[in-house]
Coordinates of C-alpha atoms in Angstrom, one line a residue:
X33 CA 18.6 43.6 -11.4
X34 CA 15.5 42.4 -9.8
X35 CA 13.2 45.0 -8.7
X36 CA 10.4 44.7 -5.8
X37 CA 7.6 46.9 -5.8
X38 CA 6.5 49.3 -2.8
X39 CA 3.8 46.5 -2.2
X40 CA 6.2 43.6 -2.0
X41 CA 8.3 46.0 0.8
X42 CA 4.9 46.6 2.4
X43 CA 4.0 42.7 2.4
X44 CA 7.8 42.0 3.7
X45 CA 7.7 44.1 6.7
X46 CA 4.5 42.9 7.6
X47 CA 5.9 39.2 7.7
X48 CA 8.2 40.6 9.6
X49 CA 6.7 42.2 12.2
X50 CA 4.2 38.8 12.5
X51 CA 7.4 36.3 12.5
X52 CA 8.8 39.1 15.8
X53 CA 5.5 38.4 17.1
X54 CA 5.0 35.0 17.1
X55 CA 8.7 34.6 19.0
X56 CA 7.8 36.8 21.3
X57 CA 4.9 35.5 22.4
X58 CA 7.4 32.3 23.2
X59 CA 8.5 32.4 26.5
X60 CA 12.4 31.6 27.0
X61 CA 13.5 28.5 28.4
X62 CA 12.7 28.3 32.5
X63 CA 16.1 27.6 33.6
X64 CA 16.2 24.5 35.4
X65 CA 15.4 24.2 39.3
X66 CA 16.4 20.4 40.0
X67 CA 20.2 18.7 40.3
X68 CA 21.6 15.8 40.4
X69 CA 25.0 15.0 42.0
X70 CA 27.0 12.1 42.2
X71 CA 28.9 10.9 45.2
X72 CA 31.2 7.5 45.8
X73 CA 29.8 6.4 48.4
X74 CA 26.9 5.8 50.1
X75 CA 26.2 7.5 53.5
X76 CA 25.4 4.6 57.0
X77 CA 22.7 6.3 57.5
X78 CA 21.3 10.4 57.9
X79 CA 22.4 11.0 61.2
X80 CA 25.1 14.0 60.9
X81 CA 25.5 13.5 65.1
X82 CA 25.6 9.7 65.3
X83 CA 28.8 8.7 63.1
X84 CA 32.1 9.4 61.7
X85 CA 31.4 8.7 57.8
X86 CA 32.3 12.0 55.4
X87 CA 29.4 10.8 53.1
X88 CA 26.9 11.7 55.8
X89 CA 27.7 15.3 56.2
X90 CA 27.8 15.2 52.2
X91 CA 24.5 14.7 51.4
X92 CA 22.2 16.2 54.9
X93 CA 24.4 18.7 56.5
X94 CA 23.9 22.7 55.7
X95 CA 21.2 21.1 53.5
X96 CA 18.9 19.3 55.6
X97 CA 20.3 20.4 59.4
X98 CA 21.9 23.4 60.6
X99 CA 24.3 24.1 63.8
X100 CA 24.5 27.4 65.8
X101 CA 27.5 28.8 63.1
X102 CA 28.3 27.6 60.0
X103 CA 31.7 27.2 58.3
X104 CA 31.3 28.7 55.0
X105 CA 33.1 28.2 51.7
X106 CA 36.1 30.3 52.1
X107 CA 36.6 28.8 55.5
X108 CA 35.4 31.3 58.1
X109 CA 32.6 31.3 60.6
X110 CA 29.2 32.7 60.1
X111 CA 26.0 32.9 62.2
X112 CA 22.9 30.6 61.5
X113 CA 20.7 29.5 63.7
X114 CA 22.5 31.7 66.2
X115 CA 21.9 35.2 64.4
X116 CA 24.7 36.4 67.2
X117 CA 27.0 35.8 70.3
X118 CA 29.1 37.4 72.5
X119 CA 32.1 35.6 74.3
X120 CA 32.9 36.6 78.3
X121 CA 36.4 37.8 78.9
X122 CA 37.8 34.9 80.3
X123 CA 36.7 32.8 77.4
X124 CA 34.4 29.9 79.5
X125 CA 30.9 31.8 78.4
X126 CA 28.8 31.9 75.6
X127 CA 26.1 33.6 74.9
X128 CA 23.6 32.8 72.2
X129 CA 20.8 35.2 70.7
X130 CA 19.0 32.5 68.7
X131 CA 16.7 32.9 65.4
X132 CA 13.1 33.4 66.0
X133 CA 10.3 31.9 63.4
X134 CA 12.1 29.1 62.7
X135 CA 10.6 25.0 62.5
X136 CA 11.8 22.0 61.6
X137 CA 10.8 19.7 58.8
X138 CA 7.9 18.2 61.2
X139 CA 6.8 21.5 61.9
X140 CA 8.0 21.2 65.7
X141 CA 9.4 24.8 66.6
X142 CA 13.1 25.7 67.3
X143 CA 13.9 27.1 70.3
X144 CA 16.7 27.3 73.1
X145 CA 15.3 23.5 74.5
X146 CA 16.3 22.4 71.1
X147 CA 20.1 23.4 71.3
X148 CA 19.9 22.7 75.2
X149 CA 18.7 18.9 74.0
X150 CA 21.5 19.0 71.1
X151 CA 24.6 19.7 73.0
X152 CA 23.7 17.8 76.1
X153 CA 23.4 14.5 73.9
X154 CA 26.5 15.0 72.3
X155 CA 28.4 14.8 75.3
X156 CA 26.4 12.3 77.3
X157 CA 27.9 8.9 78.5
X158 CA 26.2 7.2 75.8
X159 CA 27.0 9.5 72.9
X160 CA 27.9 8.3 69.5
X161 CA 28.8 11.3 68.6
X162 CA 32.3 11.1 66.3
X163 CA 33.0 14.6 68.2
X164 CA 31.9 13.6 72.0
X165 CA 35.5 14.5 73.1
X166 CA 35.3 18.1 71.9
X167 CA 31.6 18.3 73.4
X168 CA 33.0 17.3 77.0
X169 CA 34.8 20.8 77.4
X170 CA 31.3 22.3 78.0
X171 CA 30.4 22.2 81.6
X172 CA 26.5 23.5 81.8
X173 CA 23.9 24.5 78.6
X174 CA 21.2 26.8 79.8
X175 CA 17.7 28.4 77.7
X176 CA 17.5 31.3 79.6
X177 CA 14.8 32.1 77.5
X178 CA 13.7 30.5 74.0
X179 CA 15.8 32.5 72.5
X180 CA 18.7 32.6 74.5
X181 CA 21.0 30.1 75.4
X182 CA 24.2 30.3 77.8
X183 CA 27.1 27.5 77.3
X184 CA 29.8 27.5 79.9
X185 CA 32.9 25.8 79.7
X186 CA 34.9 24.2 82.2
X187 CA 37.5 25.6 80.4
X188 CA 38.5 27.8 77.2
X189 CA 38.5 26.1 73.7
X190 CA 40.3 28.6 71.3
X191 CA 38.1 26.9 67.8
X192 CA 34.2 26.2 70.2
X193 CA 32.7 28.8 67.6
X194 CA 34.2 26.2 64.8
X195 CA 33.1 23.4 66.2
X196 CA 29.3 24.5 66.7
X197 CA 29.6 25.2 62.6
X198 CA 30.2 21.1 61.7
X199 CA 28.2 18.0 61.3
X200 CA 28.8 17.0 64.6
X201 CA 27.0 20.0 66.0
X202 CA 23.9 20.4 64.0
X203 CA 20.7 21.0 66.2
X204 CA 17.6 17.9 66.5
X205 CA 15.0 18.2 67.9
X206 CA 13.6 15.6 70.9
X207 CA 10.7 14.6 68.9
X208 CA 12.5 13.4 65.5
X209 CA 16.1 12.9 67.0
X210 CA 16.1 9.1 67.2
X211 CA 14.6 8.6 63.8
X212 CA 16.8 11.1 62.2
X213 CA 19.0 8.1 60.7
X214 CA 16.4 7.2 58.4
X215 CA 13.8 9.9 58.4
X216 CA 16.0 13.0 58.8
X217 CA 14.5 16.4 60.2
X218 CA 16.5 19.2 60.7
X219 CA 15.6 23.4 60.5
X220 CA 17.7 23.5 56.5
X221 CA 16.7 25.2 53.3
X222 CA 15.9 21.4 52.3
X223 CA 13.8 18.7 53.9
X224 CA 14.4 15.0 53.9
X225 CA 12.6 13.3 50.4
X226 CA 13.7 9.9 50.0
X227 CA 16.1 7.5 50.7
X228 CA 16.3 4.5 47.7
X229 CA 19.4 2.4 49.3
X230 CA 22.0 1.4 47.2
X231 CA 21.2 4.2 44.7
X232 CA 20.1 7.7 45.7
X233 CA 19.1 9.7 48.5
X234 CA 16.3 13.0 47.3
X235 CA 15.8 16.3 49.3
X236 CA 13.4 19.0 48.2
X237 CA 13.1 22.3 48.7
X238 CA 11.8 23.3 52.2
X239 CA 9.2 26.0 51.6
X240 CA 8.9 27.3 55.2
X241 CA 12.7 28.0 55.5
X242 CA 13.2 30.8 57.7
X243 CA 16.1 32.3 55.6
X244 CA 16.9 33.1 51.8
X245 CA 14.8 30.5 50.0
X246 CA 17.2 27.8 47.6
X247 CA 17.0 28.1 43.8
X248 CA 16.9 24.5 43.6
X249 CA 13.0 22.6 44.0
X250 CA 14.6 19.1 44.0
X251 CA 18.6 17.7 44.8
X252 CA 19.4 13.5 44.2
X253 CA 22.6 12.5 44.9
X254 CA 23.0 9.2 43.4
X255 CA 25.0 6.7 44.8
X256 CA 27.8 6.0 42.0
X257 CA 30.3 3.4 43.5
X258 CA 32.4 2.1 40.3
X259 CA 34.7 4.9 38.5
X260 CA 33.9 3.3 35.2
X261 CA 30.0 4.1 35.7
X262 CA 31.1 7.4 37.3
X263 CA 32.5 8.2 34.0
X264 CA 29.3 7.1 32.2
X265 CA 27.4 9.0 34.0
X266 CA 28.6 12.4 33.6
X267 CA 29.2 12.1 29.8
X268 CA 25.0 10.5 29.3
X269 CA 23.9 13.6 31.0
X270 CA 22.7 11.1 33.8
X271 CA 24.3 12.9 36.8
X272 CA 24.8 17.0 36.4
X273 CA 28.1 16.9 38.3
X274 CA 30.4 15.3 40.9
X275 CA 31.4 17.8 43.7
X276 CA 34.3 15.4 44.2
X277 CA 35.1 13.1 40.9
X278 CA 36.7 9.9 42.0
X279 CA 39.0 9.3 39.4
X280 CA 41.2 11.7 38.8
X281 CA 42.9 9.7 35.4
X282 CA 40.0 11.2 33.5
X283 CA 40.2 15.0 34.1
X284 CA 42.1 15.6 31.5
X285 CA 38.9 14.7 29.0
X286 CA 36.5 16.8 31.3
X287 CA 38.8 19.7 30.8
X288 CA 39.1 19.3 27.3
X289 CA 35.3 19.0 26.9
X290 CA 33.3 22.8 26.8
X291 CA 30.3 21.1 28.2
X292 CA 32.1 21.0 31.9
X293 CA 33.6 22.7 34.3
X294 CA 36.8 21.2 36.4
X295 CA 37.8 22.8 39.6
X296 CA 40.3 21.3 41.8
X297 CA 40.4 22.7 44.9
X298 CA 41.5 21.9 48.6
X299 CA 40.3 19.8 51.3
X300 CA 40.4 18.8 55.0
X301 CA 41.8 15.1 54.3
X302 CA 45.0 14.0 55.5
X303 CA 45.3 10.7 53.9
X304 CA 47.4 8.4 55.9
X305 CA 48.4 4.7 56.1
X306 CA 46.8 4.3 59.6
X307 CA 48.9 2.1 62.1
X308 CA 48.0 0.5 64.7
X309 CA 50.5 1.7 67.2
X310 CA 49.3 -1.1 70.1
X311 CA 49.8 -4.3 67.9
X312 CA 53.5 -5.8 67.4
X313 CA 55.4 -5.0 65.1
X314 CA 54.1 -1.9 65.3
X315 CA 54.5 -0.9 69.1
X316 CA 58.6 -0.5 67.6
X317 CA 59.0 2.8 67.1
X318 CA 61.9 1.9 64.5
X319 CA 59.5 -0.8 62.6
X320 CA 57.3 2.4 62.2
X321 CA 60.7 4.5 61.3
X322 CA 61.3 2.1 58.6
X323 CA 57.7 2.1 57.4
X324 CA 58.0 6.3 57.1
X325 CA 61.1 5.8 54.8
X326 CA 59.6 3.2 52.9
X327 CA 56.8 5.2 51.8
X328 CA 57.5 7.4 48.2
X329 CA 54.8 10.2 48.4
X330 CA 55.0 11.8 45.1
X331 CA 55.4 7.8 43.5
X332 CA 51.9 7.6 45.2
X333 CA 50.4 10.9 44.3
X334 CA 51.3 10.3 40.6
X335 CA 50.3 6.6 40.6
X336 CA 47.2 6.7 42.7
X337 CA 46.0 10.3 42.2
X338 CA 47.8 10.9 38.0
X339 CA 49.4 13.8 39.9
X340 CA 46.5 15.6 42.4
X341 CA 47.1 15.7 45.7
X342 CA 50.4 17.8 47.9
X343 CA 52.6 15.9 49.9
X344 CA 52.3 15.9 53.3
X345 CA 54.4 14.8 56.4
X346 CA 52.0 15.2 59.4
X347 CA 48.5 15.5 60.0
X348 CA 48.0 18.7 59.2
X349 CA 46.7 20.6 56.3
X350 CA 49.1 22.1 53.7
X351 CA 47.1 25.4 53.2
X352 CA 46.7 25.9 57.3
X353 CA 48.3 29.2 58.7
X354 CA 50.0 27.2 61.4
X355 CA 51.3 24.1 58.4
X356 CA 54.6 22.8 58.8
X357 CA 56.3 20.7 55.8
X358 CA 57.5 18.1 57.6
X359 CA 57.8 15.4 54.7
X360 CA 62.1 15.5 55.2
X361 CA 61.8 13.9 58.3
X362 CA 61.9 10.6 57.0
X363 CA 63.1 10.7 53.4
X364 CA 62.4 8.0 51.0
X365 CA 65.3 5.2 52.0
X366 CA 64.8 1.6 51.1
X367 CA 68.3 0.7 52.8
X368 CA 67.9 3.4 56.4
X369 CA 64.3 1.0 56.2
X370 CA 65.9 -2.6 55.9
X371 CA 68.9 -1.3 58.5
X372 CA 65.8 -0.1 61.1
X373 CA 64.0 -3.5 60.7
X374 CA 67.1 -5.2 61.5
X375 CA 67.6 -3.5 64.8
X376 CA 64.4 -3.9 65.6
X377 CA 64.7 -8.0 65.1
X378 CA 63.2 -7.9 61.6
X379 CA 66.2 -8.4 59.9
X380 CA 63.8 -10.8 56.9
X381 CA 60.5 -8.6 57.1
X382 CA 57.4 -9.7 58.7
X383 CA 53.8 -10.1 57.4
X384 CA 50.8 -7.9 57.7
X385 CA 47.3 -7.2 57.1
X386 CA 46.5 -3.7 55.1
X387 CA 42.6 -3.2 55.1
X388 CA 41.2 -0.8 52.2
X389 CA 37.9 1.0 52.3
X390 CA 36.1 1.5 48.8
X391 CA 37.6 4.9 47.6
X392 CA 40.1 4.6 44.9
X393 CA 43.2 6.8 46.4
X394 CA 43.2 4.0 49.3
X395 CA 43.2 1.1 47.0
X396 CA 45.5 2.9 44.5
X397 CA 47.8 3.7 46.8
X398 CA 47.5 0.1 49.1
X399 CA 48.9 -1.5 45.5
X400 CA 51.4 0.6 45.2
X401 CA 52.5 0.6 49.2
X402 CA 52.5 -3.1 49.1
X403 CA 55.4 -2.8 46.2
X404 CA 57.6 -0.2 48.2
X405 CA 56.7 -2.4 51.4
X406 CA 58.3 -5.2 49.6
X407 CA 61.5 -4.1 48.6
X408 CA 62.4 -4.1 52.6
X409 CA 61.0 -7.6 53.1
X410 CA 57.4 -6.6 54.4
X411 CA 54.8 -8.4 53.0
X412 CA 51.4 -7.0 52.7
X413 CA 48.1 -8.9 52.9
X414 CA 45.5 -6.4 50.7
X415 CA 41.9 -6.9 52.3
X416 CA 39.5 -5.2 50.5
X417 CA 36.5 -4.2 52.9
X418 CA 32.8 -1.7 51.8
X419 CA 32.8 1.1 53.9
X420 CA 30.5 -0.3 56.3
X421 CA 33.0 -3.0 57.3
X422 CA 35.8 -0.6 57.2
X423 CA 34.1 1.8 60.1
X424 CA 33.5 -2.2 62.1
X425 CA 36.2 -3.3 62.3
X426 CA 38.8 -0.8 61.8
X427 CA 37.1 2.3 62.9
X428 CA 35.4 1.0 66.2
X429 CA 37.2 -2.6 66.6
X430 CA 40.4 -1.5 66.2
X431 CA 41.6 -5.1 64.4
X432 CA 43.8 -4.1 61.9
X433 CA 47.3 -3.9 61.1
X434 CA 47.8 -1.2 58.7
X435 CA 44.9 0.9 56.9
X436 CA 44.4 3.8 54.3
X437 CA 41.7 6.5 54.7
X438 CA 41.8 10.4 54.6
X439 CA 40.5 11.7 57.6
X440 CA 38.4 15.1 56.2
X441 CA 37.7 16.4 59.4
X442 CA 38.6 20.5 59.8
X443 CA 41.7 20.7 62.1
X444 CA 41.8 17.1 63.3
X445 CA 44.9 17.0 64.7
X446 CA 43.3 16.0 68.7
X447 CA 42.0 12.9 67.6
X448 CA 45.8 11.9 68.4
X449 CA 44.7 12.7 72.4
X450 CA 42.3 10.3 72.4
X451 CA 42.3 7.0 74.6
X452 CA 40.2 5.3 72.6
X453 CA 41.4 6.4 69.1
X454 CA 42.0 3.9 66.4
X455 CA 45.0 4.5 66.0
X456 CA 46.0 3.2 69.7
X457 CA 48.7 6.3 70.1
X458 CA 49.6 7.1 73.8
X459 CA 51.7 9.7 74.3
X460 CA 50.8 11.9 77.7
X461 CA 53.4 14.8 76.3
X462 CA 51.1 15.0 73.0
X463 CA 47.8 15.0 75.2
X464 CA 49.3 17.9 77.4
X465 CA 49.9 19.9 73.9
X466 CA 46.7 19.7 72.7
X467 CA 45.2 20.6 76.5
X468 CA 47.1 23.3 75.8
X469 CA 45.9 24.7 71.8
X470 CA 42.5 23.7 73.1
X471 CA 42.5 26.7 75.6
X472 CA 44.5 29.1 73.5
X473 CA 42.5 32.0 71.9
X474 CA 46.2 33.8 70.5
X475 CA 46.7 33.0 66.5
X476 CA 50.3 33.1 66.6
X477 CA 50.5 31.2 70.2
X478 CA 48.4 28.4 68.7
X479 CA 49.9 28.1 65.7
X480 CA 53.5 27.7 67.4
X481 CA 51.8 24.9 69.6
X482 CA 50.7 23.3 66.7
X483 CA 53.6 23.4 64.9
X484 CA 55.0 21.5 67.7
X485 CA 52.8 19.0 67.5
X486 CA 53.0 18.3 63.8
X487 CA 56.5 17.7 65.0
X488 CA 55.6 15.4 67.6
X489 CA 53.6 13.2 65.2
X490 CA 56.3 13.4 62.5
X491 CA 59.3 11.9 64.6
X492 CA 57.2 9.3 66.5
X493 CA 56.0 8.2 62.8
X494 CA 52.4 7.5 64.8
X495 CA 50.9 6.6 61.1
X496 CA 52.5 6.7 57.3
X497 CA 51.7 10.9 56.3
X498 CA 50.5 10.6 52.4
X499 CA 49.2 13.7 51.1
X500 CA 46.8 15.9 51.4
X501 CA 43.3 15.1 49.1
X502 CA 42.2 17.4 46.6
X503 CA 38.3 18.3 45.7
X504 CA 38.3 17.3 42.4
X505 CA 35.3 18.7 41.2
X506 CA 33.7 18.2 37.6
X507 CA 30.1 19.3 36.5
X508 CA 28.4 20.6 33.8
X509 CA 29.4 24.4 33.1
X510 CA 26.2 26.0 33.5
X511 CA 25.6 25.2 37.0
X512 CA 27.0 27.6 39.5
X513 CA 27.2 27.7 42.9
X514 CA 29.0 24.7 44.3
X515 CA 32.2 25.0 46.5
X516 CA 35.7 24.5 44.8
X517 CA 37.5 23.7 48.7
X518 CA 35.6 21.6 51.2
X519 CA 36.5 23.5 54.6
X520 CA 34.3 21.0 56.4
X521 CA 32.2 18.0 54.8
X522 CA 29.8 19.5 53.1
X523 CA 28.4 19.8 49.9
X524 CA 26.6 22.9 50.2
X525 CA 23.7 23.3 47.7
X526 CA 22.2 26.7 49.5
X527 CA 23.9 29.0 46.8
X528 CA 23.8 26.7 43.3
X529 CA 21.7 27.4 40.3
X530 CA 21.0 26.9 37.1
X531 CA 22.6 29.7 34.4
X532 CA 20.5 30.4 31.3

């Protein structure tokens, strides 16, 4: 038996108590206070009010510029730059109590002029705004005082308090608003860093924010347009996280690797095979019939999307209170297709054009389209365009034929009532339907008029209903804070942090 002497305890415990002392006197491990996210694709420009493009809500809005309300993660409507309101009894007027102490990035101050200037250039004549429909419901915006402001309306819209929490309402000021493409300044917890085109846009933290200061000193989201690099660039430690992963093949591996977090949540996008209901063949409501039962949804949510995505048969969300499954109403049927196109004159098929932005469920599922397409004669010319091209010539020039894109807007289902739509669908019943929702304040009213008009959609087979796009999010496991749904376009970086 060995046998230390009381000494040797004595010199132990002193070489213990200096090896304690030594790693205490060594701080712990800061946690870290910078992200980096990767998105698909890259954003037109910075402009929130001044374009219809997803990836520019994704990287600047809640982040960089703020509206009125905000939609928050769970999908309800909270105040922000607006600390309150109160609505008149007949629904037309709002009254807004705004923030006081707050600035933009420039150091300008925000006031009632600001949101006066905001709402009055959405709905101008010359507005670009995506939204400039929904602004023209507002009759007069007044500052009654810097920190009030009164919006009438010529008459009630039952969702206005929604509306002022998107994008497409944020608040600019006069002095920065027609520079805010490519010098963004807006009153968020972030300001506007750099813009590297082609490969990553930079905010930092904003240290004069007026509300609860970010965790985060620094957020890039780097532009990553190829899944294969995507991939890459989560597993090198490159990129922390994607708030929406663009190839959904390779969740399996993320969830089977401890070092990330996979959360697949819901979204706003209704992806459809847009039609353009003005251009021949397509004008036939029975070629567009025979298109409905040509389409297999769950063939393209398990070849396009390995399985993500719910099927859907209108434009409407799946988890909306007022959702209607409406994918029955023109099953999968290859010979009710072939026996449509015949009594519509296209007895042998026809040819057309299908034009595909960048994301990989509309490429995925153009391939797969063009093969069901096929077995009823109809021949499908696959033109690949970049996003950019996509919002040219299909978006605002209306030449196409046939298109796929998800349309991520919150409760979208009025772009249908538009004139100048791309989707060329004139229907004066629909329009009087949505007149109707638009001034309707009842839940269970509204939701029976939208049900009708998910119906309306369905049987006139206005454009192919896909399914409904899932956030497929995947991102290292020790950072918190980012949504799992997207209730609006948004990735929201106000709440995410860095666990020890």
């Amino acid at each position: 038996m060995t046998r230390i002497s009381a000494l040797g305890l004595r010199r132990m415990a002193l070489c213990s108590l200096s090896t304690f002392a030594i790693l205490a006197a060594v701080p712990a491990e800061a946690a870290r206070t910078d992200v980096t996210l990767g998105v698909r694709l890259e954003p037109p420009h910075l402009d929130p009010t001044a374009g219809a493009a997803a990836a520019i809500d994704e990287v600047v809005f809640i982040n960089l510029f703020e509206g009125l309300t905000q939609v928050a993660a769970d999908g309800t409507v909270k105040p922000a730059l607006a600390e309150s309101w109160t609505i008149s009894s007949d629904g037309k007027t709002y009254t807004f109590k705004l923030r006081e102490g707050v600035t933009f990035h420039d150091g300008t101050t925000f006031d009632a002029g600001d949101v006066k200037f905001s709402l009055e250039r959405a709905k101008a004549d010359g507005s670009v705004n995506a939204q400039k429909a929904r602004f023209e419901a507002i009759d007069s915006v007044e500052a009654s005082s810097t920190t009030e402001v009164i919006i009438t309306l010529k008459q009630p819209v039952g969702d206005f308090i929604t509306l002022l929490g998107t994008g497409d309402a944020v608040i600019v000021a006069p002095e920065s608003a027609e520079t805010n493409k490519t010098a963004p300044v807006g009153t968020g917890p972030f300001r506007f860093g750099q813009w590297v085109q082609g490969d990553r846009v930079e905010l930092q933290k904003n240290a004069d924010y007026w509300g609860t200061p970010v965790k985060l000193d620094k957020a890039v989201f780097k532009i990553i347009g190829d899944n294969a690099a995507s991939f890459s660039a989560l597993l090198s430690g490159d990129v922390d996280g994607f708030p929406i992963y663009p190839a959904p093949e390779n969740l399996p591996q993320f969830e089977a690797d401890p070092r990330f977090a996979v959360v697949v949540g819901t979204t706003e996008g209704e992806t459809v095979l847009a039609t353009n209901n003005a251009r021949k063949p397509f004008d036939d409501l029975r070629v567009r019939q025979a298109i409905a039962h040509l389409i297999d949804r769950q063939a393209l949510i398990d070849g396009a999307q390995f399985g993500y995505g719910t099927p859907i048969g209108s434009h409407f969300a799946p988890h909306a209170p007022a959702y209607e499954d409406l994918t029955g109403t023109y099953p999968f049927d290859v010979e009710k297709a072939r026996a449509l196109l015949a009594e519509a004159g296209y007895a042998d098929g026809f040819k057309a054009t299908l034009k595909l932005p960048p994301p990989a469920y509309a490429r995925r599922s153009g391939e797969i389209l063009a093969a069901q397409f096929k077995e009823a004669g109809i021949e499908l010319e696959i033109i690949p365009l970049e996003w950019a091209q996509w919002l040219e010539q299909v978006f605002k020039g209306k030449d196409y034929d046939l298109s796929i894109v998800a349309h991520t807007e919150a409760n979208d289902i009025d772009i249908y009532a538009r004139d100048d739509y791309y989707f060329n669908y004139k229907n004066p019943a629909f329009n009087e339907l949505m007149a109707k929702v638009s001034v309707t304040s009842d839940e269970a009213e509204r939701g029976a008029l939208l049900r009708q008009a998910q119906e309306m959609l369905a049987k006139d087979a206005v454009n192919g209903f896909l399914f409904q796009l899932p956030k497929t999010g995947v991102w290292d496991v020790k950072l918190k804070g980012l949504w799992e749904n997207a209730p609006v376009q948004a990735n929201d970086l106000t709440g995410v942090y860095w666990e020890d």
